[in-house]
XYZ file of C-alpha atoms in Angstrom:
745
model
C 0.000 0.000 0.000
C 1.261 3.431 -0.917
C 1.172 5.867 2.003
C -0.795 8.955 1.224
C 0.339 11.964 3.222
C -1.997 14.538 4.725
C -3.954 16.469 2.118
C -4.064 20.226 2.232
C -5.508 22.881 -0.028
C -5.554 26.691 -0.151
C -5.085 28.359 3.242
C -4.978 25.011 5.002
C -1.459 24.304 3.657
C 1.122 24.319 6.379
C 4.864 23.854 6.584
C 5.962 20.423 7.800
C 9.412 19.090 8.706
C 10.613 15.614 7.757
C 13.939 13.861 8.267
C 14.951 10.787 6.359
C 17.555 8.979 4.285
C 17.587 9.074 0.474
C 16.928 5.571 -0.816
C 16.597 6.353 -4.504
C 17.207 9.329 -6.788
C 14.380 8.879 -9.285
C 15.237 11.982 -11.277
C 17.852 14.731 -11.083
C 18.338 17.491 -13.623
C 21.945 18.576 -13.141
C 21.279 21.897 -14.872
C 18.369 23.111 -12.727
C 19.028 20.938 -9.682
C 15.410 19.731 -9.655
C 15.170 16.243 -8.173
C 12.595 13.568 -7.421
C 13.680 11.519 -4.416
C 12.399 8.458 -2.582
C 13.151 8.926 1.105
C 12.911 6.585 4.089
C 11.258 8.711 6.788
C 10.822 7.266 10.295
C 7.152 6.709 11.113
C 6.054 6.367 7.505
C 5.292 2.806 6.355
C 6.432 3.438 2.762
C 9.025 5.568 1.078
C 8.074 9.236 0.811
C 8.335 10.939 -2.575
C 10.044 14.317 -2.130
C 10.530 16.880 -4.916
C 12.521 20.095 -5.061
C 15.842 21.720 -5.938
C 18.631 19.724 -4.303
C 22.395 20.114 -4.689
C 23.655 16.800 -6.092
C 21.545 14.408 -3.987
C 23.096 11.013 -3.274
C 21.635 7.718 -2.073
C 22.358 7.282 1.642
C 22.412 11.038 2.315
C 20.220 12.247 5.212
C 17.963 15.265 4.645
C 16.056 17.381 7.131
C 13.408 19.042 4.974
C 10.826 21.761 5.421
C 7.990 21.758 2.925
C 4.361 21.082 2.147
C 2.384 18.037 1.081
C 0.946 18.200 -2.441
C -1.162 15.823 -4.492
C 0.161 15.291 -8.024
C -2.617 14.282 -10.475
C -0.472 11.469 -11.901
C 2.059 10.524 -9.217
C -0.023 11.053 -6.088
C 1.202 12.395 -2.762
C 4.515 14.297 -2.829
C 6.439 16.315 -0.272
C 7.481 19.596 -1.922
C 10.775 20.758 -0.397
C 11.016 24.474 0.433
C 14.330 24.304 2.320
C 16.563 21.548 3.607
C 19.754 20.624 5.404
C 21.993 17.805 4.268
C 23.901 15.397 6.497
C 26.245 12.564 5.696
C 24.854 9.192 6.785
C 26.099 7.783 10.093
C 25.143 4.119 9.831
C 27.262 1.588 7.975
C 24.337 0.753 5.663
C 23.749 4.435 4.899
C 27.443 5.075 4.270
C 27.627 2.145 1.849
C 24.614 3.418 -0.082
C 26.123 6.902 -0.162
C 29.471 5.740 -1.536
C 27.882 3.271 -3.976
C 25.757 6.007 -5.556
C 28.548 7.071 -7.928
C 29.063 10.358 -6.110
C 32.768 9.709 -5.606
C 34.749 8.974 -8.760
C 36.529 5.639 -8.432
C 34.050 4.143 -5.951
C 31.334 1.913 -7.302
C 29.040 -0.581 -5.514
C 31.659 -3.342 -5.146
C 34.415 -1.044 -3.822
C 31.915 0.692 -1.520
C 30.890 -2.647 -0.020
C 34.507 -3.650 0.620
C 35.414 -0.307 2.238
C 32.382 -0.138 4.527
C 32.538 -3.803 5.541
C 36.146 -3.169 6.626
C 35.802 0.246 8.326
C 32.109 0.401 9.193
C 30.880 3.685 10.667
C 34.457 5.047 10.693
C 34.618 5.064 6.873
C 34.254 8.835 6.488
C 36.995 9.453 9.075
C 39.283 7.131 7.113
C 38.562 8.983 3.856
C 39.123 12.343 5.578
C 42.180 11.698 7.724
C 43.700 8.293 7.013
C 43.374 7.513 3.299
C 46.488 5.312 3.458
C 44.391 2.754 5.360
C 42.469 2.144 2.116
C 45.460 0.018 1.111
C 44.109 -2.598 3.563
C 41.282 -3.230 1.098
C 41.900 -5.912 -1.519
C 42.068 -4.390 -4.994
C 43.066 -0.884 -3.839
C 46.670 0.117 -4.497
C 48.572 3.339 -3.885
C 47.354 5.020 -7.071
C 43.690 4.161 -6.570
C 43.773 5.115 -2.863
C 45.213 8.528 -3.719
C 42.617 9.018 -6.471
C 39.742 8.112 -4.130
C 41.038 10.486 -1.449
C 41.417 13.333 -3.953
C 37.933 12.717 -5.380
C 36.506 12.656 -1.844
C 38.071 16.012 -0.923
C 37.040 17.567 -4.245
C 33.474 16.384 -3.772
C 33.258 18.008 -0.322
C 34.571 21.328 -1.623
C 32.460 21.138 -4.724
C 29.268 20.660 -2.733
C 30.066 23.909 -0.948
C 30.239 25.661 -4.330
C 26.999 23.998 -5.427
C 25.203 25.155 -2.308
C 26.559 28.689 -2.805
C 25.292 28.791 -6.408
C 21.990 27.262 -5.404
C 21.509 29.921 -2.733
C 21.539 32.459 -5.574
C 19.013 30.574 -7.675
C 21.506 28.772 -9.937
C 21.335 25.067 -10.716
C 24.060 22.578 -9.950
C 24.973 21.517 -13.487
C 28.026 23.772 -13.812
C 29.372 23.435 -10.282
C 32.138 21.028 -11.191
C 33.276 23.254 -14.058
C 33.374 26.223 -11.688
C 35.307 24.246 -9.087
C 37.778 22.890 -11.634
C 38.505 26.367 -12.899
C 38.789 28.228 -9.618
C 39.464 25.394 -7.149
C 39.163 26.186 -3.451
C 38.974 29.911 -4.321
C 35.632 29.424 -6.118
C 33.377 31.148 -3.591
C 35.830 34.034 -3.008
C 36.179 34.669 -6.764
C 32.427 34.641 -7.282
C 31.812 36.994 -4.387
C 34.374 39.450 -5.783
C 33.229 39.330 -9.409
C 30.501 36.856 -10.444
C 30.697 38.197 -14.020
C 33.911 36.227 -14.476
C 31.716 33.151 -14.869
C 30.469 34.417 -18.242
C 34.020 34.636 -19.589
C 35.750 31.752 -17.838
C 33.168 28.939 -17.763
C 31.778 27.348 -20.926
C 27.989 27.116 -20.745
C 27.473 29.931 -18.223
C 26.482 33.054 -20.075
C 26.208 36.663 -19.070
C 22.530 36.383 -18.122
C 23.258 33.653 -15.590
C 26.207 35.555 -14.145
C 24.049 38.688 -14.004
C 21.396 36.795 -12.068
C 23.984 35.709 -9.505
C 25.383 39.231 -9.258
C 21.926 40.731 -8.781
C 21.202 38.277 -5.974
C 24.478 39.322 -4.351
C 23.532 43.003 -4.432
C 25.514 44.247 -7.440
C 24.030 47.463 -8.886
C 22.577 47.574 -12.403
C 25.004 50.417 -13.129
C 28.036 48.716 -11.575
C 31.148 49.267 -13.758
C 31.853 45.516 -13.444
C 28.406 44.769 -14.867
C 28.688 47.284 -17.717
C 32.111 46.031 -18.784
C 30.996 42.399 -18.583
C 27.876 43.236 -20.594
C 29.923 44.888 -23.330
C 32.198 41.849 -23.571
C 29.124 39.607 -23.596
C 27.701 41.446 -26.613
C 31.082 41.250 -28.357
C 31.290 37.516 -27.785
C 27.706 36.992 -28.974
C 28.402 38.894 -32.187
C 31.581 36.914 -32.868
C 29.463 33.765 -32.541
C 27.476 35.140 -35.473
C 30.706 35.225 -37.483
C 31.815 38.850 -37.029
C 35.448 39.723 -36.391
C 34.621 43.249 -35.286
C 31.585 45.389 -34.458
C 31.028 49.045 -35.421
C 31.157 50.995 -32.178
C 27.663 52.481 -32.579
C 26.148 49.015 -33.069
C 28.008 47.704 -30.022
C 26.880 50.668 -27.910
C 23.209 50.415 -28.856
C 23.091 46.605 -28.453
C 24.783 46.686 -25.046
C 22.613 49.575 -23.809
C 19.474 47.640 -24.767
C 20.576 44.384 -23.141
C 21.840 46.076 -19.964
C 18.961 48.591 -19.745
C 21.394 51.440 -19.101
C 22.307 54.661 -20.896
C 24.569 54.800 -23.948
C 26.929 57.021 -21.936
C 27.482 54.276 -19.363
C 28.121 51.741 -22.139
C 30.645 54.072 -23.793
C 32.435 54.309 -20.439
C 32.347 50.476 -20.202
C 33.855 50.161 -23.701
C 36.642 52.535 -22.741
C 37.251 50.640 -19.460
C 37.508 47.400 -21.436
C 39.928 49.027 -23.890
C 42.141 50.326 -21.082
C 42.038 46.834 -19.565
C 43.249 45.470 -22.952
C 40.031 43.478 -23.382
C 39.055 45.406 -26.541
C 40.888 47.042 -29.447
C 39.395 50.063 -31.234
C 40.476 50.929 -34.764
C 39.301 53.502 -37.315
C 38.301 52.204 -40.754
C 36.431 53.312 -43.868
C 33.235 51.392 -44.656
C 31.894 50.350 -48.075
C 30.100 53.685 -48.489
C 33.280 55.635 -47.807
C 32.312 56.689 -44.279
C 34.804 56.663 -41.421
C 33.836 54.474 -38.492
C 35.281 52.793 -35.415
C 35.751 49.017 -35.424
C 35.782 47.282 -32.032
C 37.683 43.978 -31.872
C 38.380 41.346 -29.289
C 42.216 41.299 -29.194
C 42.603 37.699 -30.450
C 40.565 38.371 -33.603
C 42.321 41.649 -34.360
C 45.736 40.009 -34.049
C 44.675 37.042 -36.189
C 43.263 39.227 -38.959
C 46.213 41.649 -39.076
C 48.857 38.938 -39.068
C 46.959 36.705 -41.507
C 47.059 39.521 -44.039
C 50.782 40.082 -43.479
C 51.659 36.392 -43.676
C 49.580 35.724 -46.788
C 51.119 38.714 -48.574
C 54.548 37.463 -47.546
C 53.789 34.109 -49.178
C 52.487 35.824 -52.299
C 55.576 37.972 -52.623
C 58.090 35.155 -52.088
C 59.716 33.799 -55.248
C 58.130 30.712 -56.771
C 59.990 27.575 -55.720
C 61.438 27.350 -59.199
C 60.565 23.789 -60.036
C 58.813 24.823 -63.223
C 56.612 22.312 -65.004
C 55.699 23.055 -68.627
C 51.879 22.706 -68.880
C 52.181 21.676 -72.527
C 54.178 18.645 -71.393
C 52.793 17.667 -68.006
C 49.073 18.126 -68.673
C 48.935 15.556 -71.519
C 51.126 13.271 -69.396
C 48.905 13.426 -66.304
C 45.737 12.982 -68.398
C 47.195 9.761 -69.785
C 48.388 8.617 -66.350
C 44.990 9.161 -64.706
C 42.871 8.241 -67.711
C 41.040 11.564 -67.741
C 40.583 14.535 -70.026
C 40.575 18.135 -68.810
C 38.526 20.839 -70.422
C 37.828 24.531 -70.054
C 38.514 25.946 -66.644
C 39.964 22.689 -65.337
C 42.923 23.195 -67.664
C 43.181 26.840 -66.594
C 43.153 25.801 -62.923
C 45.859 23.209 -63.473
C 48.088 25.666 -65.337
C 47.782 28.232 -62.553
C 48.384 25.598 -59.887
C 51.684 24.747 -61.562
C 52.911 28.344 -61.626
C 51.376 30.103 -58.603
C 52.700 30.497 -55.108
C 49.178 30.813 -53.719
C 45.905 30.135 -55.525
C 42.239 29.375 -54.927
C 40.128 26.737 -56.684
C 36.422 27.127 -55.993
C 33.386 25.362 -57.390
C 30.340 23.288 -56.562
C 29.870 19.505 -56.568
C 30.755 17.608 -59.726
C 32.954 20.387 -61.134
C 36.170 18.413 -60.891
C 37.880 19.836 -57.793
C 38.935 16.382 -56.556
C 40.187 15.361 -60.000
C 42.323 18.504 -60.104
C 43.807 17.737 -56.691
C 44.739 14.224 -57.856
C 46.373 15.639 -60.980
C 48.338 18.275 -59.059
C 49.564 15.646 -56.601
C 50.576 13.342 -59.451
C 52.585 16.036 -61.228
C 54.237 17.482 -58.135
C 55.068 14.058 -56.704
C 56.785 13.088 -59.947
C 58.962 16.199 -59.600
C 59.976 15.385 -56.019
C 57.704 17.783 -54.143
C 56.930 17.090 -50.495
C 53.136 17.308 -50.424
C 50.732 17.719 -47.506
C 46.934 17.600 -47.627
C 44.691 19.029 -44.924
C 41.052 19.864 -44.156
C 39.290 21.545 -41.213
C 37.416 18.455 -39.960
C 38.116 14.777 -39.498
C 35.383 13.758 -41.936
C 36.599 16.162 -44.599
C 40.209 14.997 -44.179
C 39.159 11.349 -44.413
C 37.135 12.025 -47.544
C 40.033 13.966 -49.089
C 42.496 11.150 -48.385
C 40.208 8.551 -49.961
C 39.566 10.638 -53.081
C 43.153 11.799 -53.620
C 44.756 8.481 -52.553
C 47.187 10.445 -50.404
C 47.470 10.983 -46.650
C 45.395 13.896 -45.344
C 45.086 15.277 -41.833
C 42.926 17.737 -39.990
C 44.552 21.158 -39.880
C 44.894 20.864 -36.090
C 46.668 17.514 -36.349
C 48.906 18.725 -39.132
C 49.888 21.747 -37.020
C 50.472 19.379 -34.056
C 48.090 21.010 -31.651
C 48.964 20.189 -28.026
C 45.991 21.542 -26.078
C 48.300 22.186 -23.133
C 48.178 25.961 -22.820
C 45.870 27.680 -20.393
C 44.999 30.025 -23.232
C 43.491 27.167 -25.180
C 46.474 25.222 -26.434
C 49.575 25.544 -28.573
C 50.380 24.702 -32.184
C 53.801 23.104 -32.336
C 54.050 23.907 -36.041
C 54.543 27.648 -36.416
C 56.936 30.232 -37.885
C 59.853 28.851 -35.857
C 58.981 25.215 -36.597
C 57.317 25.207 -40.041
C 55.723 22.307 -41.873
C 57.951 19.989 -43.916
C 56.381 20.532 -47.314
C 56.820 22.147 -50.695
C 53.120 22.095 -51.507
C 50.131 22.350 -49.176
C 46.605 21.654 -50.454
C 43.773 22.673 -48.119
C 40.284 21.345 -48.882
C 36.940 22.699 -47.601
C 38.611 26.084 -47.203
C 35.230 27.823 -46.743
C 35.108 26.233 -43.279
C 38.349 27.802 -42.038
C 37.759 30.554 -39.505
C 40.084 33.498 -38.950
C 41.927 32.145 -35.903
C 42.718 28.804 -37.526
C 43.740 30.549 -40.754
C 46.230 32.653 -38.817
C 47.879 29.597 -37.266
C 47.909 27.788 -40.615
C 49.705 30.613 -42.409
C 52.291 30.883 -39.629
C 53.334 27.278 -40.224
C 53.766 27.397 -44.022
C 57.473 27.459 -44.871
C 58.972 30.128 -47.101
C 58.986 29.084 -50.732
C 56.152 26.555 -50.335
C 53.095 26.729 -52.583
C 49.561 26.733 -51.178
C 46.319 25.794 -52.907
C 43.026 26.526 -51.179
C 40.133 24.422 -52.463
C 36.524 25.004 -51.479
C 33.022 26.036 -52.386
C 32.624 29.744 -51.678
C 28.851 29.483 -52.230
C 28.372 27.267 -49.190
C 27.686 28.628 -45.734
C 30.711 30.400 -44.246
C 32.734 29.035 -41.337
C 31.040 28.342 -38.011
C 33.746 30.387 -36.296
C 34.314 34.122 -36.864
C 35.570 35.327 -40.214
C 34.868 34.755 -43.903
C 38.340 33.728 -44.991
C 37.798 32.102 -48.398
C 35.424 34.831 -49.612
C 37.744 37.563 -48.323
C 40.743 36.086 -50.153
C 38.748 35.857 -53.397
C 37.328 39.379 -53.008
C 40.785 40.841 -52.321
C 42.028 39.903 -55.796
C 45.577 39.384 -54.542
C 46.007 35.818 -55.801
C 44.850 33.733 -58.783
C 41.321 32.335 -58.460
C 39.644 29.800 -60.734
C 35.876 29.362 -60.509
C 34.821 25.907 -61.731
C 31.210 25.980 -62.928
C 30.952 23.122 -65.446
C 29.552 19.755 -64.358
C 31.512 16.724 -65.530
C 30.701 13.031 -66.089
C 29.178 11.494 -62.986
C 27.862 14.890 -61.957
C 25.767 15.101 -65.113
C 24.064 11.841 -64.153
C 23.303 12.933 -60.593
C 20.124 14.846 -59.852
C 21.701 15.857 -56.539
C 24.505 17.658 -58.383
C 22.190 19.118 -61.020
C 19.744 20.414 -58.416
C 22.543 21.817 -56.265
C 23.768 23.882 -59.206
C 20.227 24.930 -60.113
C 19.649 26.183 -56.572
C 23.000 27.986 -56.569
C 22.021 29.686 -59.834
C 18.658 30.803 -58.442
C 16.604 28.117 -60.224
C 14.107 25.734 -58.648
C 15.331 22.131 -58.300
C 13.867 19.613 -60.735
C 10.623 18.233 -59.273
C 7.929 16.282 -61.117
C 4.166 16.479 -60.599
C 4.088 13.373 -58.419
C 6.378 14.876 -55.806
C 9.418 12.949 -56.890
C 12.386 14.162 -58.869
C 12.561 13.620 -62.589
C 15.451 11.292 -61.923
C 14.300 9.734 -58.660
C 17.336 7.554 -58.161
C 19.034 10.019 -55.835
C 16.740 13.041 -55.263
C 13.187 12.996 -53.887
C 10.757 15.692 -52.910
C 7.763 14.933 -50.681
C 5.121 17.625 -50.471
C 3.784 18.282 -46.948
C 2.743 21.621 -45.440
C 1.846 20.426 -41.941
C 4.980 20.321 -39.694
C 3.567 17.574 -37.443
C 2.779 15.364 -40.438
C 6.212 16.176 -41.901
C 7.757 14.927 -38.664
C 5.975 11.584 -38.997
C 7.052 11.311 -42.658
C 10.685 11.950 -41.702
C 10.513 9.306 -38.955
C 9.162 6.766 -41.427
C 11.780 7.712 -44.027
C 14.677 7.295 -41.598
C 13.495 4.188 -39.795
C 11.837 2.219 -42.610
C 11.579 3.529 -46.174
C 15.177 4.522 -46.903
C 16.785 1.519 -45.106
C 14.434 -0.888 -46.918
C 14.772 0.637 -50.403
C 18.448 1.608 -50.378
C 19.935 -0.780 -47.796
C 21.317 2.063 -45.659
C 21.822 1.974 -41.901
C 19.335 4.397 -40.255
C 21.840 5.691 -37.677
C 25.194 5.488 -39.449
C 24.200 6.340 -43.041
C 21.176 8.645 -42.811
C 21.414 12.195 -41.483
C 18.488 14.549 -40.955
C 19.477 18.184 -41.623
C 17.161 21.021 -40.613
C 17.356 24.828 -40.744
C 15.930 25.319 -37.240
C 16.321 24.154 -33.659
C 12.716 24.671 -32.555
C 9.351 23.492 -33.824
C 8.030 20.119 -34.945
C 10.837 19.675 -37.487
C 13.544 21.445 -35.497
C 16.565 19.598 -34.120
C 15.156 19.270 -30.580
C 11.870 17.562 -31.529
C 13.393 15.495 -34.337
C 16.145 14.185 -32.057
C 13.676 13.209 -29.354
C 11.433 11.345 -31.797
C 14.204 9.660 -33.799
C 16.133 8.647 -30.695
C 13.046 6.999 -29.228
C 12.509 5.106 -32.470
C 16.128 4.135 -33.170
C 17.628 3.707 -29.692
C 14.912 3.313 -27.038
C 16.024 3.510 -23.396
C 17.106 0.104 -22.179
C 20.849 0.065 -21.547
C 23.263 2.047 -19.344
C 22.471 5.758 -19.400
C 23.248 9.030 -17.675
C 21.014 12.050 -17.111
C 22.701 15.416 -17.482
C 21.485 18.909 -18.411
C 17.922 17.618 -18.733
C 18.981 15.061 -21.344
C 19.453 11.323 -21.161
C 22.488 9.930 -22.943
C 22.772 6.177 -23.259
C 24.889 3.584 -24.973
C 24.215 3.487 -28.700
C 23.220 7.150 -28.948
C 24.330 9.200 -31.931
C 25.886 12.399 -30.562
C 27.600 15.542 -31.829
C 30.331 17.726 -30.338
C 29.130 21.354 -30.166
C 32.359 23.192 -29.313
C 35.997 22.865 -30.263
C 37.819 20.815 -27.647
C 41.426 20.855 -28.701
C 42.643 18.728 -25.821
C 40.385 15.882 -26.933
C 41.023 16.589 -30.636
C 37.276 16.882 -31.310
C 35.644 19.850 -32.955
C 32.350 21.633 -33.378
C 30.166 19.425 -35.603
C 32.024 16.098 -35.099
C 29.577 13.179 -34.864
C 30.076 9.884 -33.042
C 28.367 7.034 -31.201
C 28.302 6.399 -27.448
C 29.859 2.963 -27.024
C 30.271 2.822 -23.236
C 28.953 4.482 -20.075
C 31.076 3.920 -16.961
C 29.101 4.955 -13.880
C 31.919 4.072 -11.495
C 34.419 6.348 -13.234
C 31.731 8.908 -14.153
C 32.641 8.943 -17.828
C 31.367 7.955 -21.244
C 33.295 6.771 -24.298
C 32.312 8.067 -27.746
C 33.551 6.573 -31.011
C 34.417 9.522 -33.285
C 36.040 9.567 -36.724
C 39.278 10.573 -34.986
C 39.068 7.618 -32.569
C 37.640 6.974 -29.122
C 37.072 10.028 -26.936
C 36.473 9.993 -23.172
C 34.126 12.503 -21.515
C 33.676 13.068 -17.812
C 30.014 13.336 -16.826
C 30.631 17.020 -16.064
C 31.611 17.572 -19.726
C 28.435 16.214 -21.274
C 27.117 19.682 -22.063
C 29.593 19.529 -24.972
C 27.484 16.777 -26.547
C 23.998 16.804 -28.038
C 21.998 14.108 -29.800
C 22.748 14.018 -33.513
C 19.990 12.006 -35.147
C 19.080 15.433 -36.534
C 21.508 18.367 -36.781
C 21.346 21.886 -38.149
C 22.522 22.465 -41.709
C 25.116 24.855 -40.306
C 26.622 22.045 -38.232
C 26.837 19.731 -41.259
C 29.483 21.801 -43.041
C 32.470 19.796 -44.180
C 30.630 16.498 -43.822
C 29.087 14.171 -46.373
C 26.540 11.469 -45.654
C 25.264 8.611 -47.822
C 21.733 9.989 -47.389
C 20.262 13.222 -46.047
C 16.660 14.144 -45.247
C 15.917 17.880 -45.204
C 12.674 19.489 -43.967
C 12.034 22.816 -45.729
C 8.872 24.469 -44.377
C 7.451 27.968 -44.596
C 7.722 28.040 -40.786
C 11.498 28.245 -41.377
C 10.975 31.564 -43.186
C 13.698 33.486 -41.334
C 16.305 30.834 -42.135
C 15.363 30.086 -45.732
C 18.389 31.230 -47.721
C 19.859 29.983 -50.970
C 23.281 29.104 -49.530
C 21.647 27.194 -46.670
C 19.543 25.038 -49.036
C 22.539 24.622 -51.335
C 24.756 23.495 -48.446
C 22.130 20.998 -47.249
C 21.679 19.425 -50.689
C 25.434 19.107 -51.252
C 25.837 17.102 -48.026
C 24.065 14.103 -49.619
C 26.358 11.688 -51.416
C 23.905 9.067 -52.698
C 20.457 10.286 -51.718
C 18.692 13.552 -50.840
C 15.073 13.670 -49.683
C 13.414 17.058 -49.168
C 10.186 17.144 -47.150
C 8.187 20.365 -47.255
C 6.510 22.711 -49.700
C 7.323 24.168 -53.079
C 6.605 27.597 -51.629
C 9.304 27.164 -48.968
C 11.753 25.905 -51.597
C 10.985 28.925 -53.774
C 11.566 31.307 -50.859
C 14.969 29.732 -50.176
C 15.997 29.720 -53.851
C 15.051 33.374 -54.377
C 16.715 34.631 -51.173
C 20.370 35.076 -52.086
C 20.930 37.748 -49.450
C 23.480 36.462 -46.999
C 24.039 38.203 -43.722
C 27.106 40.384 -43.938
C 29.969 39.506 -41.643
C 32.080 42.316 -40.306
C 35.590 41.445 -41.464
C 38.462 43.474 -42.888
C 40.771 40.723 -44.155
C 40.064 41.592 -47.797
C 40.910 45.280 -47.257
C 44.014 44.443 -45.253
C 45.211 42.069 -48.007
C 44.780 44.792 -50.632
C 46.728 47.288 -48.513
C 49.504 44.833 -47.639
C 49.918 43.730 -51.223
C 50.076 47.304 -52.491
C 52.407 48.320 -49.679
């Protein structure tokens, strides 16, 4: 029989106090701290269900709670916690439950049982004061004993930080990140300047830090708040791809967000400049007007030095190993069994005589064939050749197509990830790459910071060829490098626009080029493409019905007709995150269909991740050698060590449970996140509800991600909107202008 607590309503509700031991944590959202607990309370015949915001509750922990009884329409009687005090368990049974809960890294159920059976009620004293006694336990050596002791001490300190954050209305999900960054000084740092959280801790934005600061009594007009708000706006705008912000735009945006006067914001901008957090520079805009550009220092340095280094490469003498096109082009055509025509020949001639050049073009225009030919010719003449791409998938694809080793740019530059500033590239101006020719594919994906480090590492006299599709979406990170280089006019550029051979037979390729040219893709009256072997269109205006169609396509129709794996081979790409066909809803529905909950799993940030899940990295993590947009599969969840293992293209990657906010489900991803990747099959919802995101380059990028099959679900009207809208949001960059000035100078 389930015990039903006293029932109260309206004014009859009264505060009660209960004390009991946590027997089960039914639910715990690490982000908000909300928990559903089953508690053994003396005098109650059955476990009491208690709900409320609790700092990292653990089985075995004793709570003294004040709250009220409520009656949930579905789950019945619940004790709603208003405030509580937490105590470590004192009994041997309680201590064992507490340690076995996974709270302490390195202690699982079996180790917990051994420790408590040996030390009994004195276990906590042993962990506090005499950790060397853990060596008395079979299976625990010096290394493991030290690790358990360290984890125990960290947990105690961390709970103090969690309680501090919770007292200011902040959930517990980021406590470990805060503690790892600031250590034992966490509370002191936060009391002095809570706005540091927005800069120092991934996942904690300005709004959260502002909430903490407000709760601590910081004034709305505090100079600390104004400066932090200005930097917040700068960081948000760089996330949109900008390298700088016009000062008037920065001032108005910050004043609106902070709800303060423009004068106070101007003072905050100047304070940040004097503190070397911002750089201000005069420039002339496209209309010939003088304006002030505001940069974050790292982006200003990267842009300025990228321009200098690229111009230095352009002005260095060609390496001298001249190859006569009239001789080598016929030779390589015979060697590869191909025939060049038109701009392909032009591109090859320029590649053989240019220090730096750009090859750009859409799918099927022969970019890969050109790379193979260049490698063949230069290899025959003794060149040391290196191939690179921004992502693991792109590098792998490049290596397979060119039949030559290719690496990610980070791996090629030997990124260490050891610096507190984000890591170091071992390959640089003092330790350049060992190559005579560098070919970089998917160059449209290179952001300004990475471009800067790449140029630093190119040796004097080496040739560089940038290959990419300038009509695709620009890089996820700040900058518009490939477009800026092309627009500058400082180096040879060949635009490939003719479709060759296999491309002519592919409706995917044909439709991609039609979209890029502002034409509607080929669709027949039945809702299927005129060549339905690789391109389908399914008409559906209702987003909820479109969702069900996509589920059926991914789980049944495509696997059955084309023999493709629904998780590994099929990728849903969508313009939006919200709505019935946004990433959030699609991921929830597809995950339930393709990997229902049954195995080991972990709940973090309101999401359940379990073995078999398809996941995506959403930020660059250089230490782990995984990058924004990388996709993998969860192959193991280790509750005892509080970590999961994900199989990525680059290999197996380990994540601590506290790092899981870097991962999201990837059964469906945004088109922006798909850059640089190809998939055997893609399914793309294009609805009029996506109106704000419907742009030609977005649709074009989505279509070009499909290698064997593209299925578009939506309406002709939405497709037409996307095709007609060729207005891309301008990014504030000055690389093109700097290149022109450097080259002239």
